[in-house]
Coordinates of C-alpha atoms in Angstrom, one line a residue:
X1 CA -1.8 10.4 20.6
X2 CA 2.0 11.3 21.0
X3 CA 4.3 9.6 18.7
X4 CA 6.4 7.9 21.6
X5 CA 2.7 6.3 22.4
X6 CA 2.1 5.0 18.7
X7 CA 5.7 3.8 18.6
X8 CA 4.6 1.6 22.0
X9 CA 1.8 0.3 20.4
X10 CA 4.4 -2.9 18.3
X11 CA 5.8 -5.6 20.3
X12 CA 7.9 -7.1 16.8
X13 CA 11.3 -8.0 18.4
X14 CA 14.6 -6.1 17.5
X15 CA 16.1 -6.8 13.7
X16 CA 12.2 -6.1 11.8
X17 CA 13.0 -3.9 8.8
X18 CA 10.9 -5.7 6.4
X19 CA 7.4 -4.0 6.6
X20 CA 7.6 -3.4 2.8
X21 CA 6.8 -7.0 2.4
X22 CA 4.7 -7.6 6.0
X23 CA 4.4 -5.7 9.2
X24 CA 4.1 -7.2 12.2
X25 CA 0.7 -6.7 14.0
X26 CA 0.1 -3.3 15.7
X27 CA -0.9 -4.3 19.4
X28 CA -4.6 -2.5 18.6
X29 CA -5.3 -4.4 15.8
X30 CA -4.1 -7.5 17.2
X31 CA -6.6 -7.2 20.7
X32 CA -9.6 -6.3 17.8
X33 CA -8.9 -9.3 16.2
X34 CA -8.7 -11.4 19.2
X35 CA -12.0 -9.8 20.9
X36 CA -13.9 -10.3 17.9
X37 CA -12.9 -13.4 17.5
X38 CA -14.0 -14.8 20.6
X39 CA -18.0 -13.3 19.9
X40 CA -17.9 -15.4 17.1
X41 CA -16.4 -18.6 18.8
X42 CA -19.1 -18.1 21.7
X43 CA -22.3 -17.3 20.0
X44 CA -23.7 -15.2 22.6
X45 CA -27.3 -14.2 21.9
X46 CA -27.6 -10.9 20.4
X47 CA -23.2 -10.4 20.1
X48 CA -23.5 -10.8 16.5
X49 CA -24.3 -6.8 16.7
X50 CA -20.9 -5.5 16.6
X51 CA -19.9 -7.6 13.8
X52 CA -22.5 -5.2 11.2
X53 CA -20.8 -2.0 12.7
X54 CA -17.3 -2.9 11.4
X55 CA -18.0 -2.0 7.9
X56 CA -19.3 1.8 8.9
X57 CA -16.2 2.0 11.0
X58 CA -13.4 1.2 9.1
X59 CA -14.7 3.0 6.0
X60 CA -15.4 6.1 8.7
X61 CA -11.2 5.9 9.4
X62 CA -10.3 5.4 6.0
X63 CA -11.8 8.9 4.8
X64 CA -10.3 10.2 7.9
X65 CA -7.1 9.4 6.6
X66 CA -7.7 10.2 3.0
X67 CA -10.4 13.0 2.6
X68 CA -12.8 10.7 0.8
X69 CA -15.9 10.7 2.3
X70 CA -17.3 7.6 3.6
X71 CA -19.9 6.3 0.9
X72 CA -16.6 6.4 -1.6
X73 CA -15.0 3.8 0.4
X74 CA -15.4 0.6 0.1
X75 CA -13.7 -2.1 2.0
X76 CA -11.8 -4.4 0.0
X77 CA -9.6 -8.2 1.0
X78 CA -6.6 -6.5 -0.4
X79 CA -5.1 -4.2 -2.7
X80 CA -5.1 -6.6 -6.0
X81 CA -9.0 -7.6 -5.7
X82 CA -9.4 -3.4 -5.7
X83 CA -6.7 -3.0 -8.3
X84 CA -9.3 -5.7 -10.6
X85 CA -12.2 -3.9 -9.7
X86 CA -10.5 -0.6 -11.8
X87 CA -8.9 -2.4 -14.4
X88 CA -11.8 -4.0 -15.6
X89 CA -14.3 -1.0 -15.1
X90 CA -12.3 1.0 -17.2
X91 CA -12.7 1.8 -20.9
X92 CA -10.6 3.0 -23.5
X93 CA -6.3 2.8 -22.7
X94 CA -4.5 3.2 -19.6
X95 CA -1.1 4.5 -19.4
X96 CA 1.4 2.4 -17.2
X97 CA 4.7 1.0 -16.6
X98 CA 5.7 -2.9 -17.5
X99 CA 7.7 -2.8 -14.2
X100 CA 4.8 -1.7 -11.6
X101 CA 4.6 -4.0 -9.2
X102 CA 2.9 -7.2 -11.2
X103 CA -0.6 -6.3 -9.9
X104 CA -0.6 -3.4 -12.1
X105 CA 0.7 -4.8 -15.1
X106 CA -1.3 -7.9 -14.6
X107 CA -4.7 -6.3 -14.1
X108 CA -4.6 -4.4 -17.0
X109 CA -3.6 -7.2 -19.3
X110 CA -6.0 -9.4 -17.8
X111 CA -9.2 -7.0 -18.1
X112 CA -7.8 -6.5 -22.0
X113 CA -7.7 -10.3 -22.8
X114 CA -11.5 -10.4 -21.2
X115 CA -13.3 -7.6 -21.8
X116 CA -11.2 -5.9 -24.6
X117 CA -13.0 -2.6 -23.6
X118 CA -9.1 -1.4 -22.0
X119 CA -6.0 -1.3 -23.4
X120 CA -2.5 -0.9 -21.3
X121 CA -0.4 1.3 -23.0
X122 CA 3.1 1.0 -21.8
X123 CA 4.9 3.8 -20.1
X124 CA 8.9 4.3 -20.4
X125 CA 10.0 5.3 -17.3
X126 CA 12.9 7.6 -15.9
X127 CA 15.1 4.3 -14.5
X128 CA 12.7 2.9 -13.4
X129 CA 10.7 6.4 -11.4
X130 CA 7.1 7.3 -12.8
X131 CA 7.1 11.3 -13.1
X132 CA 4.9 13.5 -14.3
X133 CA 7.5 14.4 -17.6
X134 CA 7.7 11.0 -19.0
X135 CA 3.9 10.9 -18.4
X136 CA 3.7 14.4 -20.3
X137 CA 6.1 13.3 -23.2
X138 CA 3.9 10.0 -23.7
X139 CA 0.3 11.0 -23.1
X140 CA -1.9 9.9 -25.9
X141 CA -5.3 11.9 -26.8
X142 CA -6.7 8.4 -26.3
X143 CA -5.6 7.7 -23.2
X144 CA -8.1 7.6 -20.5
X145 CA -6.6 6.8 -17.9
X146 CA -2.8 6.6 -15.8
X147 CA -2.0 4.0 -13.4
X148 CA 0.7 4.6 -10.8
X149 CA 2.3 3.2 -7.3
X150 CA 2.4 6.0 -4.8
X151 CA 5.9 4.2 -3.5
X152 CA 7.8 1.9 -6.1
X153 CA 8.2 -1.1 -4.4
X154 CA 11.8 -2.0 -6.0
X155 CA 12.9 1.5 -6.3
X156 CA 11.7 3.4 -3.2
X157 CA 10.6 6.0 -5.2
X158 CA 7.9 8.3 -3.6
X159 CA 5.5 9.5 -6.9
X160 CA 4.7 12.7 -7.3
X161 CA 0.6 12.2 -7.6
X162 CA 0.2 16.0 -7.5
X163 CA 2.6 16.8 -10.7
X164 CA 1.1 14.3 -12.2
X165 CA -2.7 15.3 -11.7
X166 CA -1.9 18.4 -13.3
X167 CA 0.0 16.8 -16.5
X168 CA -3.2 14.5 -17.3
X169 CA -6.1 16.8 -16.2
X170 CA -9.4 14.8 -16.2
X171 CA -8.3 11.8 -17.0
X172 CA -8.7 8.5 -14.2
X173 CA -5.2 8.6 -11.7
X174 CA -5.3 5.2 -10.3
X175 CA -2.8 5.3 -7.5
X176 CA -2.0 1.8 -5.8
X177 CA -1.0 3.0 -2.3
X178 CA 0.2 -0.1 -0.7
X179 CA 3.8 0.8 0.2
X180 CA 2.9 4.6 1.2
X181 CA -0.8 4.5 2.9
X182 CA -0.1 5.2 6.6
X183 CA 3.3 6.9 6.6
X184 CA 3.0 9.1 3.8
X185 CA 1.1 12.6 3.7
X186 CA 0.2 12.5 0.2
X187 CA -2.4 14.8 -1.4
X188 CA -5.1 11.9 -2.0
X189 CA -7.4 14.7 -3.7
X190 CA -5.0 14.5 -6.9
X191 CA -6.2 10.3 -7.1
X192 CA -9.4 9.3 -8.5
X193 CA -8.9 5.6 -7.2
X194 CA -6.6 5.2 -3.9
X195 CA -6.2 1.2 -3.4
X196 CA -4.5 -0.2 -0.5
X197 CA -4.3 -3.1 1.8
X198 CA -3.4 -3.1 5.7
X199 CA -1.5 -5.4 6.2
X200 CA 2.3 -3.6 5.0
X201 CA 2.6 -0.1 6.6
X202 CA -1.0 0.4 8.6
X203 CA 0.0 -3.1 10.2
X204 CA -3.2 -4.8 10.5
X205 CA -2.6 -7.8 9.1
X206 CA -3.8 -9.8 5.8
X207 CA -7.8 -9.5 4.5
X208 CA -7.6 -6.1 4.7
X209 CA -8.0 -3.5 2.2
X210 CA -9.6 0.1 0.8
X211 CA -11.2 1.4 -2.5
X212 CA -11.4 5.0 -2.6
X213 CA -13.2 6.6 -5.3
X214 CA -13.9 10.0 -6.3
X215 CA -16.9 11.2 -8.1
X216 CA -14.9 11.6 -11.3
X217 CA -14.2 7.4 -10.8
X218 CA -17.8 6.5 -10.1
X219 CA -19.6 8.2 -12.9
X220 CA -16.5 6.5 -15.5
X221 CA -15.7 3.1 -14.2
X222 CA -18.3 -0.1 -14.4
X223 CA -18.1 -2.1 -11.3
X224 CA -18.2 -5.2 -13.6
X225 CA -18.2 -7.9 -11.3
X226 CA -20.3 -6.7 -8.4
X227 CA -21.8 -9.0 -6.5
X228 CA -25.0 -9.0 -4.1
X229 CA -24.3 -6.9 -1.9
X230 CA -23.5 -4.4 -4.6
X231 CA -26.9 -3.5 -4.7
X232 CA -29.1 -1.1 -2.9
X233 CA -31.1 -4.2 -2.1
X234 CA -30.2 -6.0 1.3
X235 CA -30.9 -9.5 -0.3
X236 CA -32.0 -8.9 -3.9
X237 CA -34.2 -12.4 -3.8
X238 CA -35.6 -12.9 -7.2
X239 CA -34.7 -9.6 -8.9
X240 CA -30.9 -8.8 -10.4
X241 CA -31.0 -4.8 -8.9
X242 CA -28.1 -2.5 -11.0
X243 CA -25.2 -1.7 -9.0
X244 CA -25.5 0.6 -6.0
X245 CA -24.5 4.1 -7.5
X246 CA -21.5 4.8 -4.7
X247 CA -18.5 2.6 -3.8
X248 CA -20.8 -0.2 -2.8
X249 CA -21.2 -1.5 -5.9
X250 CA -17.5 -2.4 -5.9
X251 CA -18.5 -5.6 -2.8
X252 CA -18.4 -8.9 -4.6
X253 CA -19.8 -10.5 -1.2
X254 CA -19.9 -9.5 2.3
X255 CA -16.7 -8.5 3.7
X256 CA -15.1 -10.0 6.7
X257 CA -16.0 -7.8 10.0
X258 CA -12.9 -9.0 12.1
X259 CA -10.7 -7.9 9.2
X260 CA -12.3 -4.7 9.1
X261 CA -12.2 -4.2 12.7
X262 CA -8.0 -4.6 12.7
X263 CA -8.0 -2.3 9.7
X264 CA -10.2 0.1 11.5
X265 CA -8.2 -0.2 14.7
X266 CA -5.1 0.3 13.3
X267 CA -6.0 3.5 11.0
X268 CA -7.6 5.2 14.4
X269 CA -4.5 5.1 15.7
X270 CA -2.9 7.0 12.0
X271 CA -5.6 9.5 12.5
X272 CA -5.1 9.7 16.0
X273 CA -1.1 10.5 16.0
X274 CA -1.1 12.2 12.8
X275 CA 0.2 10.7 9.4
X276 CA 2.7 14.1 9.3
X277 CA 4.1 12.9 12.3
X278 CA 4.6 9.5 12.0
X279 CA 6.4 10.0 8.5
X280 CA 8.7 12.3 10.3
X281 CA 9.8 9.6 12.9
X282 CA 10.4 7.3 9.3
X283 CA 12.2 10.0 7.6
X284 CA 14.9 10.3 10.6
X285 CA 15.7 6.2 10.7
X286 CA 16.2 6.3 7.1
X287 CA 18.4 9.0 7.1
X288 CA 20.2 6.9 10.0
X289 CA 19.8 3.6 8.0
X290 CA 21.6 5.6 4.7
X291 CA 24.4 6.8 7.1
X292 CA 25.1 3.7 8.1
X293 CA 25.3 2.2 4.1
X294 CA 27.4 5.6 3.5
X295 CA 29.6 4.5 6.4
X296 CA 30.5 0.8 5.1
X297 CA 30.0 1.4 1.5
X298 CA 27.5 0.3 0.3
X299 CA 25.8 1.5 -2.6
X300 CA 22.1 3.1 -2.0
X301 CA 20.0 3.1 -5.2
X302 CA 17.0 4.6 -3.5
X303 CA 16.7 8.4 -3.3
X304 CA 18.1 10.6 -0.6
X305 CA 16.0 13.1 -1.0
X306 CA 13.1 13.1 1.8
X307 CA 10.9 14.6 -1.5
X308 CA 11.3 11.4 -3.1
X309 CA 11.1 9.1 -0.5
X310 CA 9.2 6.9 2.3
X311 CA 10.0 3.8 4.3
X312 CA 12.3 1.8 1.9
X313 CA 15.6 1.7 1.6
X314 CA 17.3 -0.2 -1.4
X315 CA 21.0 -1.3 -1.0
X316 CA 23.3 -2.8 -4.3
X317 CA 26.1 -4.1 -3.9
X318 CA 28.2 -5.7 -6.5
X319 CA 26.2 -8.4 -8.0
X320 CA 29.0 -11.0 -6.6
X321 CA 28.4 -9.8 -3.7
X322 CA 24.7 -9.7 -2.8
X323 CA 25.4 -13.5 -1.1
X324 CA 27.3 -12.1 1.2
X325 CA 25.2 -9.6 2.7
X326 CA 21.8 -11.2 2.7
X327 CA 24.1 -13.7 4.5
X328 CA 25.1 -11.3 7.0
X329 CA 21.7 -9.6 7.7
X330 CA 20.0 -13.2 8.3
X331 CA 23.1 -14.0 10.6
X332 CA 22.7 -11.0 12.7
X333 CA 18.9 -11.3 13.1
X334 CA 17.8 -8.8 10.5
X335 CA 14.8 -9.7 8.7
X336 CA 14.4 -7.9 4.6
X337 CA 13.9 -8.6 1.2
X338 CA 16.4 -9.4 -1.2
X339 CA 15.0 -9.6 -4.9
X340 CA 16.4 -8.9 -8.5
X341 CA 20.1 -8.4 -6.8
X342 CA 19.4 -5.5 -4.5
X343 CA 18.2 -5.4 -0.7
X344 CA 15.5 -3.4 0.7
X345 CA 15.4 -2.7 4.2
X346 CA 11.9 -1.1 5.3
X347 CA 12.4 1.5 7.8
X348 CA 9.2 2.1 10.6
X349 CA 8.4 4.7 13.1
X350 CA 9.2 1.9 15.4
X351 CA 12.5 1.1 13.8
X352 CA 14.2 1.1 17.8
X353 CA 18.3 1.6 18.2
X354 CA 18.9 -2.1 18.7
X355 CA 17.8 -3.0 15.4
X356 CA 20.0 0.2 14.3
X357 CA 23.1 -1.8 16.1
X358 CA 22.3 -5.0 14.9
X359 CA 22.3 -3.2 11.1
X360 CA 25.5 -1.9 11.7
X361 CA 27.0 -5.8 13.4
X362 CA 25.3 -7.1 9.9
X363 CA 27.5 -4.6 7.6
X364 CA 30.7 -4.9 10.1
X365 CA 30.6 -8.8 9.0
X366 CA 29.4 -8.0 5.0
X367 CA 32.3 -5.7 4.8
X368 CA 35.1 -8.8 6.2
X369 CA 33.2 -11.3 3.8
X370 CA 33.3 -9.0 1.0
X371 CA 37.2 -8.1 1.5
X372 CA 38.1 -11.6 1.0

């Protein structure tokens, strides 16, 4: 699949630069969803079939798009439940930052107050950026384990998971992949965990989600709450089995086949046009979207470095100021996320020229509020 073809697989209108927090539907996964849907409303006699083929399928694209292979996937309702399911299996410390984003933090802090088998142990970052020298300079003998977000949600920042392999040798990398998975070419071979949802960046909606595990994950982590169809037993009636000994065991229940037929959808269509490529296409409407900041002013605390960087772009203007062009951006039909006095536009592949212009109208009328 070309790029240009990809790209004409959205129908969001023009002013969408918010997939950080939500992207819109991809057309594929949309018709999945829909076609799917309707077997289930009609009940045809013997329909029910495709729904038990989803599972195969999505895990199939997901080790497409990472390298894992397919029975160390397992299909998850989103990134947090996955996030759980390492946090708690874990055992000894686990070395992370306070200022993840709160699934991270939370998770860890939650499984320590239950199960008292992990303990966080805070990293102090670089401003904010996880790299593998403040992880050097702060590793522990007892640490176990190191938690990261392959793209900082607040910060933009694009973690170096390789560098950071090599610091921590054979200890657990948990890398939540939420705001990277899909437009970012990163060497999944360095994680031991790779947690994401679909429903940011692959575009295919809520419910959706991956665990990836490597051997190194599944001979260290207990799937503590694994649920029936965790087992190698198809409905263990009168008999508690042990866990399945792959990525199964990580199912609390049986997952929803119309979710996993968006997800699946949408990640064909990664696989299909090439993650490389599409991050390309991302890279050059950043760059565009940080000229145009350059051009009125306004301060851009994410990196410009395409090393350090995906989809997000983080403006701050003076605190006073912030009003004003949140103001601006709403006015002129440009939908993004302001939070803790900064701005983040989320650039796509399918970030069109209109929403370009409409960027620059927004910034035209921040720059005559904020001379006043």
């Amino acid at each position: 699949m070309t790029i240009d073809a990809y790209i004409g697989g959205f129908a969001e209108e023009p002013g969408y630069l918010d997939y950080g927090r939500v992207g819109p539907l991809a057309t594929s996964a949309a018709e999945e969803g829909m076609a799917l849907a309707q077997v289930l409303q009609r009940g045809r006699h013997g329909s029910f079939d495709v729904f038990g083929e989803q599972d195969a399928r999505v895990r199939r694209a997901a080790a497409e798009l990472t390298g894992f292979p397919v029975e160390h996937i397992v299909f998850q309702p989103n990134t947090s439940q996955g996030i759980m399911h390492a946090m708690f299996g874990l055992t000894g410390s686990v070395l992370l930052s306070a200022d993840e984003f709160p699934s991270l933090p939370i998770a860890a802090v939650r499984a320590q107050e239950a199960l008292h088998s992990v303990q966080p142990v805070w990293l102090e970052t670089d401003h904010g950026k996880v790299t593998p020298g403040q992880i050097r300079e702060q590793l522990e003998a007892n640490i176990g384990a190191v938690a990261v977000s392959l793209v900082d949600p607040r910060t933009g920042y694009l973690c170096d998971i390789e560098g950071i392999r090599q610091v921590i040798g054979d200890r657990l990398l948990i890398v939540d992949a939420i705001q990277g998975f899909g437009i970012v070419d990163a060497p999944w071979e360095a994680a031991d965990v790779v947690l994401s949802g679909g429903q940011k960046w692959c575009r295919a909606g809520w419910g959706t989600g991956i665990m990836a595990l490597s051997e190194r994950a599944l001979e260290r982590l207990t799937p503590v709450f694994s649920g029936f169809t965790g087992t190698e037993e198809p409905e263990p009636w009168g008999e508690v089995p042990p866990p399945a000994p792959d990525a199964r065991a990580y199912r609390v229940s049986n997952p929803d086949p119309i979710a996993e037929a968006r997800f699946a959808a949408a990640m064909e269509e990664i696989a299909a046009t090439g993650v490389a490529e599409i991050n390309a296409a991302i890279a050059e409407r950043v760059s565009a979207v940080i000229d145009l900041a350059d051009e009125f002013a306004i301060a851009v605390a994410s990196s410009r470095d395409e090393q350090e960087r995906a989809g997000l772009v983080i403006l701050e203007p003076p605190a006073e100021q912030v009003t004003f062009l949140t103001a601006s951006l709403h006015n002129h039909g440009i939908t993004a996320t302001t939070r803790q006095g900064r701005v983040r536009l989320s650039v796509h592949a399918a970030t069109s020229e209109e929403t370009l212009e409409m960027l620059r109208a927004a910034f035209v009328s921040y720059g005559t509020a904020a001379s006043y």
